[in-house]
mmCIF file of C-alpha atoms in Angstrom:
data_model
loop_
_atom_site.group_PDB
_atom_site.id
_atom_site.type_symbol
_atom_site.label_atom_id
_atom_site.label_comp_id
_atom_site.label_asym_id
_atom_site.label_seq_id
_atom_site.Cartn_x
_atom_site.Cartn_y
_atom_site.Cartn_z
ATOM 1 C CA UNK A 1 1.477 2.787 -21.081
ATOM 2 C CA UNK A 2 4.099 0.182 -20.163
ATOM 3 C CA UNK A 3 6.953 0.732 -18.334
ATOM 4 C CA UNK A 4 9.817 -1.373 -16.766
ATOM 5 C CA UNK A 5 12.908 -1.586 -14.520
ATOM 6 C CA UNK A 6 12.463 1.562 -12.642
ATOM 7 C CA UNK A 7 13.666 1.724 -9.071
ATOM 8 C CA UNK A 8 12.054 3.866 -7.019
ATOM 9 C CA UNK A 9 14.348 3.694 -3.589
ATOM 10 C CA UNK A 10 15.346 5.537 -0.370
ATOM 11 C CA UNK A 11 13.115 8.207 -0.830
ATOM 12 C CA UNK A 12 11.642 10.503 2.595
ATOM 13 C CA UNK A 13 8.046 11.425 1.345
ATOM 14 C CA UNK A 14 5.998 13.215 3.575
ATOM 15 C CA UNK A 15 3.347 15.856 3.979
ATOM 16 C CA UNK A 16 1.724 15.694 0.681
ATOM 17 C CA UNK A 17 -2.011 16.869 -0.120
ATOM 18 C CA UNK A 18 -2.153 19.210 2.409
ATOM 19 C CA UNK A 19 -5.990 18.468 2.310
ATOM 20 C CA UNK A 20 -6.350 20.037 -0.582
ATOM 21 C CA UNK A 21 -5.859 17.046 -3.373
ATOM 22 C CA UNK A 22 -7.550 14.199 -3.489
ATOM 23 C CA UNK A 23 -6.758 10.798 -5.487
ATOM 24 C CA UNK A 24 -2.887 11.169 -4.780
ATOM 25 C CA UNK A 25 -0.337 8.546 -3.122
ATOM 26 C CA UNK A 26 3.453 9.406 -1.696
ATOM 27 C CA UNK A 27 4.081 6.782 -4.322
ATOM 28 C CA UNK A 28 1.807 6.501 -7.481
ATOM 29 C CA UNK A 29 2.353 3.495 -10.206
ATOM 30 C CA UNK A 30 0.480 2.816 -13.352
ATOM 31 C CA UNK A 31 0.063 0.229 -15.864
ATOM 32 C CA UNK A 32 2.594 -2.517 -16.503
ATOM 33 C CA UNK A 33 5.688 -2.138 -15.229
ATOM 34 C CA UNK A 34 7.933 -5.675 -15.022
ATOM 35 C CA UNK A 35 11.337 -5.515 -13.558
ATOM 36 C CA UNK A 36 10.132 -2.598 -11.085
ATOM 37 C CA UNK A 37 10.808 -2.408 -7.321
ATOM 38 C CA UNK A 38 9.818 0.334 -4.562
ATOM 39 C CA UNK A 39 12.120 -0.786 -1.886
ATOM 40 C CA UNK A 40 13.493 1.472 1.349
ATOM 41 C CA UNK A 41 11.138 4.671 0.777
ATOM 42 C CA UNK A 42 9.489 6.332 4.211
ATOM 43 C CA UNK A 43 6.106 8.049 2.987
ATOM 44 C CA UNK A 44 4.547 9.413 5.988
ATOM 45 C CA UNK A 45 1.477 12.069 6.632
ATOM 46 C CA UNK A 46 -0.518 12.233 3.021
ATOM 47 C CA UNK A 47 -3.499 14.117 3.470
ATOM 48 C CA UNK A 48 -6.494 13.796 1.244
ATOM 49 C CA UNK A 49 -9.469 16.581 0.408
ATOM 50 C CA UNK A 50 -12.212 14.359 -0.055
ATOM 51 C CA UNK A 51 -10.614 10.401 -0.984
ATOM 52 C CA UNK A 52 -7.814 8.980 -1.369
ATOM 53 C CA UNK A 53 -5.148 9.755 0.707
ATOM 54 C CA UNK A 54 -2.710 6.577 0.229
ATOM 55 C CA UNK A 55 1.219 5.715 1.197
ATOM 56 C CA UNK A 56 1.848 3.170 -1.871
ATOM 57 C CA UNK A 57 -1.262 3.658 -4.462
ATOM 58 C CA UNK A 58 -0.466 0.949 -7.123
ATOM 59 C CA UNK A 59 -3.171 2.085 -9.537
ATOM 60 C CA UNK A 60 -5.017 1.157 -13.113
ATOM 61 C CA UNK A 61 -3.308 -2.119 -13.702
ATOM 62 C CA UNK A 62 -0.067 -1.648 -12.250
ATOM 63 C CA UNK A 63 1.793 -5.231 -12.543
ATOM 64 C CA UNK A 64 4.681 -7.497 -11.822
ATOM 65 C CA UNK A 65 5.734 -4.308 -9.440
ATOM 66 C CA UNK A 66 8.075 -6.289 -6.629
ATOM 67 C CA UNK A 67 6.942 -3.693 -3.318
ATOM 68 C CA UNK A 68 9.651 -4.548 -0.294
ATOM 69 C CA UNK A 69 11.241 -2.508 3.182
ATOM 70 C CA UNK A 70 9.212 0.072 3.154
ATOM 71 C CA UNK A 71 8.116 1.701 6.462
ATOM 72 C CA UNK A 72 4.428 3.902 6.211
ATOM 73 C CA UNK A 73 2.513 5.321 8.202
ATOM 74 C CA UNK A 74 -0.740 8.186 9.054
ATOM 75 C CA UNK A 75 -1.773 8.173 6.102
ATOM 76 C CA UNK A 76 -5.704 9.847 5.774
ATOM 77 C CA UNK A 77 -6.806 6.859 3.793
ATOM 78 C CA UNK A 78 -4.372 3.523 4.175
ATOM 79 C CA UNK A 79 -1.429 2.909 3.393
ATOM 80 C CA UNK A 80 -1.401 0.593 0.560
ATOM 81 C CA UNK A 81 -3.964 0.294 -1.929
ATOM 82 C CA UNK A 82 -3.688 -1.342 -5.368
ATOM 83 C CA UNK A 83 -6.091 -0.747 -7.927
ATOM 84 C CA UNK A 84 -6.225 -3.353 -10.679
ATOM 85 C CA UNK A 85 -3.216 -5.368 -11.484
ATOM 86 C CA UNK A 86 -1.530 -8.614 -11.242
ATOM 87 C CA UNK A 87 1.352 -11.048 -10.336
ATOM 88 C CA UNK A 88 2.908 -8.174 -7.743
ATOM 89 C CA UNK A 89 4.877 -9.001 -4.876
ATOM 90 C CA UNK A 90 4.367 -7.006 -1.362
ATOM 91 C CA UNK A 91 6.545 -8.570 1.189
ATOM 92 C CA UNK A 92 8.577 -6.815 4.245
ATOM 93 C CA UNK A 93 6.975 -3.691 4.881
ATOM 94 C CA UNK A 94 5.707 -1.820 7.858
ATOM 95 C CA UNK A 95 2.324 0.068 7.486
ATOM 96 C CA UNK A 96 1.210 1.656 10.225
ATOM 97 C CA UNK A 97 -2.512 3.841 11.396
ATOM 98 C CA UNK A 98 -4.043 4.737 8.241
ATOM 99 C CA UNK A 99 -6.859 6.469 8.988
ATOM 100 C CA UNK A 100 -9.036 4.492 7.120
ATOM 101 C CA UNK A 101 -7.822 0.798 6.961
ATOM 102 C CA UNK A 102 -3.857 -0.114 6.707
ATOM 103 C CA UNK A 103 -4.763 -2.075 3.378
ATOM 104 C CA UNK A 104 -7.315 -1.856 1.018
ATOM 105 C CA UNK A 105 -8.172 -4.064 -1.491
ATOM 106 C CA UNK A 106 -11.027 -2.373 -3.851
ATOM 107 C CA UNK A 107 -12.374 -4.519 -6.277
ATOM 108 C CA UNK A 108 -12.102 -8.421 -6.753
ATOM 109 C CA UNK A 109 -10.289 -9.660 -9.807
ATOM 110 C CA UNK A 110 -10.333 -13.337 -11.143
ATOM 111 C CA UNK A 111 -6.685 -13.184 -11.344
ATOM 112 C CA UNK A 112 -3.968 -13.282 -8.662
ATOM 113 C CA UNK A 113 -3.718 -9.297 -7.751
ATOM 114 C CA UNK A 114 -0.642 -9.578 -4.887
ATOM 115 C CA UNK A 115 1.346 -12.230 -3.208
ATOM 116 C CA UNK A 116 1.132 -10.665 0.846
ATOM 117 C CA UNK A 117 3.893 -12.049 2.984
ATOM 118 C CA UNK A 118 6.242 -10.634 6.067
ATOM 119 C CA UNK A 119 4.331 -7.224 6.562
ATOM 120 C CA UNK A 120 3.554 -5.981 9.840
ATOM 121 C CA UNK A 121 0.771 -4.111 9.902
ATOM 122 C CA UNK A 122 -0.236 -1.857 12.511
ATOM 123 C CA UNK A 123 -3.649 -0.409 13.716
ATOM 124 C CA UNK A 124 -5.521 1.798 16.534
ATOM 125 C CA UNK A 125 -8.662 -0.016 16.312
ATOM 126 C CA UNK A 126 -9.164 0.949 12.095
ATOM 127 C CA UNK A 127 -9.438 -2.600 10.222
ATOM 128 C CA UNK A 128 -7.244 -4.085 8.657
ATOM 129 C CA UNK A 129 -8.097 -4.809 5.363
ATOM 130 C CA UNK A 130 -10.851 -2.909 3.634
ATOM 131 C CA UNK A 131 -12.581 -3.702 0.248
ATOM 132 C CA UNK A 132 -13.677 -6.737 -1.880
ATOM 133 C CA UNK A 133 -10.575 -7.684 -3.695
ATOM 134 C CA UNK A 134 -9.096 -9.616 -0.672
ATOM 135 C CA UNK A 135 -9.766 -12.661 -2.697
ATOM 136 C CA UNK A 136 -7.699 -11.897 -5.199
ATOM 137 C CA UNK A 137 -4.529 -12.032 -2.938
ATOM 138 C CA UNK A 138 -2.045 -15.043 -1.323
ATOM 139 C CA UNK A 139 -0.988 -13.498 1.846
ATOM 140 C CA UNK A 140 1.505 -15.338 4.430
ATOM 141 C CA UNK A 141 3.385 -14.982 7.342
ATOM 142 C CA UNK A 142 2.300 -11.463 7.900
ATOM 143 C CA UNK A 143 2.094 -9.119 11.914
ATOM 144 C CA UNK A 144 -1.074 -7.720 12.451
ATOM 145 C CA UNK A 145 -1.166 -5.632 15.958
ATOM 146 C CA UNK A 146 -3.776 -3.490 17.332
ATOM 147 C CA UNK A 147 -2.251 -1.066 19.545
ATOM 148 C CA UNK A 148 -5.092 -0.608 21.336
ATOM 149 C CA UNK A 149 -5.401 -4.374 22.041
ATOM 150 C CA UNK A 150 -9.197 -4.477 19.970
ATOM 151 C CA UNK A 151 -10.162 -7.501 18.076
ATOM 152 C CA UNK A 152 -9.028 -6.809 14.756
ATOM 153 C CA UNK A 153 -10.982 -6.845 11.502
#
Protein backbone atom coordinates (compact mmCIF):
# COMPACT_ATOMS: atom_id res chain seq x y z
CA UNK A 1 0.00 0.00 0.00
CA UNK A 2 1.50 3.33 -1.09
CA UNK A 3 0.71 6.42 0.18
CA UNK A 4 1.98 10.08 -0.16
CA UNK A 5 1.90 13.72 1.01
CA UNK A 6 0.30 13.22 4.30
CA UNK A 7 1.21 15.55 7.13
CA UNK A 8 0.96 14.31 10.26
CA UNK A 9 1.66 17.64 12.59
CA UNK A 10 1.13 19.25 16.03
CA UNK A 11 -0.38 16.42 17.47
CA UNK A 12 -0.23 15.76 21.79
CA UNK A 13 -0.12 11.85 21.92
CA UNK A 14 0.16 10.36 25.09
CA UNK A 15 -0.79 7.47 27.31
CA UNK A 16 -1.43 4.87 24.79
CA UNK A 17 -1.27 0.93 25.44
CA UNK A 18 -2.06 1.14 28.79
CA UNK A 19 0.00 -2.17 29.05
CA UNK A 20 -2.37 -3.92 27.53
CA UNK A 21 -1.29 -3.75 23.56
CA UNK A 22 1.64 -4.62 22.30
CA UNK A 23 3.27 -3.79 18.71
CA UNK A 24 1.76 -0.14 18.76
CA UNK A 25 3.61 3.39 18.29
CA UNK A 26 2.03 7.11 19.20
CA UNK A 27 2.82 7.37 15.53
CA UNK A 28 2.60 4.26 13.19
CA UNK A 29 3.69 4.51 9.25
CA UNK A 30 3.64 1.86 6.63
CA UNK A 31 4.85 1.22 3.27
CA UNK A 32 5.84 3.94 0.83
CA UNK A 33 4.87 7.09 1.50
CA UNK A 34 6.97 10.05 -0.60
CA UNK A 35 6.14 13.60 0.06
CA UNK A 36 5.27 12.69 3.87
CA UNK A 37 6.45 14.60 6.97
CA UNK A 38 5.76 14.03 10.88
CA UNK A 39 6.91 17.34 12.09
CA UNK A 40 5.90 19.18 15.70
CA UNK A 41 3.96 16.08 17.34
CA UNK A 42 4.70 15.42 21.37
CA UNK A 43 4.10 11.51 21.89
CA UNK A 44 4.86 10.85 25.39
CA UNK A 45 4.16 7.66 27.90
CA UNK A 46 3.27 4.53 25.35
CA UNK A 47 3.08 1.55 27.28
CA UNK A 48 3.57 -1.87 25.82
CA UNK A 49 2.09 -5.53 27.15
CA UNK A 50 4.78 -7.63 26.12
CA UNK A 51 7.00 -5.56 22.98
CA UNK A 52 6.91 -2.82 21.39
CA UNK A 53 6.12 0.13 23.02
CA UNK A 54 7.56 2.93 20.50
CA UNK A 55 7.15 7.03 20.11
CA UNK A 56 7.69 7.12 16.11
CA UNK A 57 7.40 3.27 14.80
CA UNK A 58 8.18 3.70 11.02
CA UNK A 59 7.28 0.12 10.12
CA UNK A 60 7.24 -2.60 7.01
CA UNK A 61 9.00 -0.48 4.49
CA UNK A 62 7.97 2.85 5.33
CA UNK A 63 10.05 5.30 2.86
CA UNK A 64 11.09 8.71 1.73
CA UNK A 65 9.08 9.73 5.18
CA UNK A 66 10.98 13.33 6.04
CA UNK A 67 10.70 12.87 10.36
CA UNK A 68 11.62 16.60 11.92
CA UNK A 69 10.81 18.78 15.57
CA UNK A 70 9.48 16.31 17.28
CA UNK A 71 9.98 16.11 21.09
CA UNK A 72 9.51 12.16 22.73
CA UNK A 73 9.94 10.80 25.49
CA UNK A 74 9.22 7.48 28.31
CA UNK A 75 8.39 5.49 26.04
CA UNK A 76 8.41 1.42 27.38
CA UNK A 77 10.44 0.45 24.39
CA UNK A 78 12.38 3.59 22.50
CA UNK A 79 11.41 6.12 20.97
CA UNK A 80 12.09 5.69 17.40
CA UNK A 81 12.28 2.56 15.66
CA UNK A 82 12.05 1.98 11.90
CA UNK A 83 11.41 -1.25 10.53
CA UNK A 84 12.43 -1.72 6.91
CA UNK A 85 12.56 1.19 4.62
CA UNK A 86 14.66 3.59 2.81
CA UNK A 87 15.92 7.11 1.75
CA UNK A 88 14.06 8.74 5.11
CA UNK A 89 15.18 11.74 6.69
CA UNK A 90 15.24 12.05 10.75
CA UNK A 91 16.75 15.31 11.64
CA UNK A 92 15.82 17.81 14.72
CA UNK A 93 14.16 15.83 17.18
CA UNK A 94 14.39 15.30 20.87
CA UNK A 95 14.00 11.66 22.19
CA UNK A 96 14.30 11.25 25.50
CA UNK A 97 14.46 7.78 28.32
CA UNK A 98 12.99 5.05 26.46
CA UNK A 99 12.98 2.36 28.51
CA UNK A 100 14.66 0.21 26.34
CA UNK A 101 17.14 2.15 24.05
CA UNK A 102 16.23 5.85 22.61
CA UNK A 103 16.77 4.32 18.99
CA UNK A 104 16.59 1.12 17.63
CA UNK A 105 17.66 -0.01 14.55
CA UNK A 106 16.39 -3.84 14.01
CA UNK A 107 17.64 -5.40 11.13
CA UNK A 108 20.53 -4.38 8.65
CA UNK A 109 19.54 -3.53 5.12
CA UNK A 110 22.00 -3.16 2.10
CA UNK A 111 20.37 0.02 1.32
CA UNK A 112 20.52 3.46 2.98
CA UNK A 113 17.55 3.04 5.77
CA UNK A 114 17.80 6.90 7.42
CA UNK A 115 19.91 9.94 7.06
CA UNK A 116 20.43 10.82 11.29
CA UNK A 117 21.39 14.41 11.82
CA UNK A 118 20.63 17.29 14.68
CA UNK A 119 18.79 14.91 17.23
CA UNK A 120 19.47 15.08 20.76
CA UNK A 121 19.05 12.14 22.31
CA UNK A 122 18.70 11.62 25.85
CA UNK A 123 19.36 8.62 28.25
CA UNK A 124 19.48 7.40 32.10
CA UNK A 125 22.09 4.94 31.57
CA UNK A 126 19.71 2.74 28.66
CA UNK A 127 21.93 2.69 25.30
CA UNK A 128 21.62 4.46 22.81
CA UNK A 129 21.15 2.69 19.85
CA UNK A 130 19.94 -0.87 19.93
CA UNK A 131 19.82 -3.45 17.02
CA UNK A 132 21.83 -4.46 13.88
CA UNK A 133 20.63 -2.08 11.29
CA UNK A 134 22.91 0.80 12.51
CA UNK A 135 24.80 0.22 9.37
CA UNK A 136 22.31 1.00 7.29
CA UNK A 137 22.15 4.70 8.50
CA UNK A 138 24.33 8.25 7.80
CA UNK A 139 23.99 9.96 11.05
CA UNK A 140 25.62 13.58 11.76
CA UNK A 141 25.83 16.23 14.02
CA UNK A 142 23.62 14.59 16.52
CA UNK A 143 23.48 15.27 21.12
CA UNK A 144 23.80 12.27 22.90
CA UNK A 145 23.61 12.93 26.92
CA UNK A 146 23.46 10.55 29.68
CA UNK A 147 21.82 12.13 32.49
CA UNK A 148 23.31 10.10 34.76
CA UNK A 149 26.81 10.99 33.44
CA UNK A 150 27.50 6.85 32.38
CA UNK A 151 29.54 6.04 29.41
CA UNK A 152 27.13 5.70 26.80
CA UNK A 153 26.54 2.79 24.44
Amino acid sequence: STSFDNTIAYNHIHCLGHGVLSDMGGIYTLSVQPGTVIHHNLVYDIEKATYGGWAIYPAEGSSHILTENNVCFRPSSSCFHPHYGRENIVRNNIWAFGREAIVAFPRPEAHLGFTFARNILLTKGQPVYTGKGIANIQAAITLFWDVKKQPLS
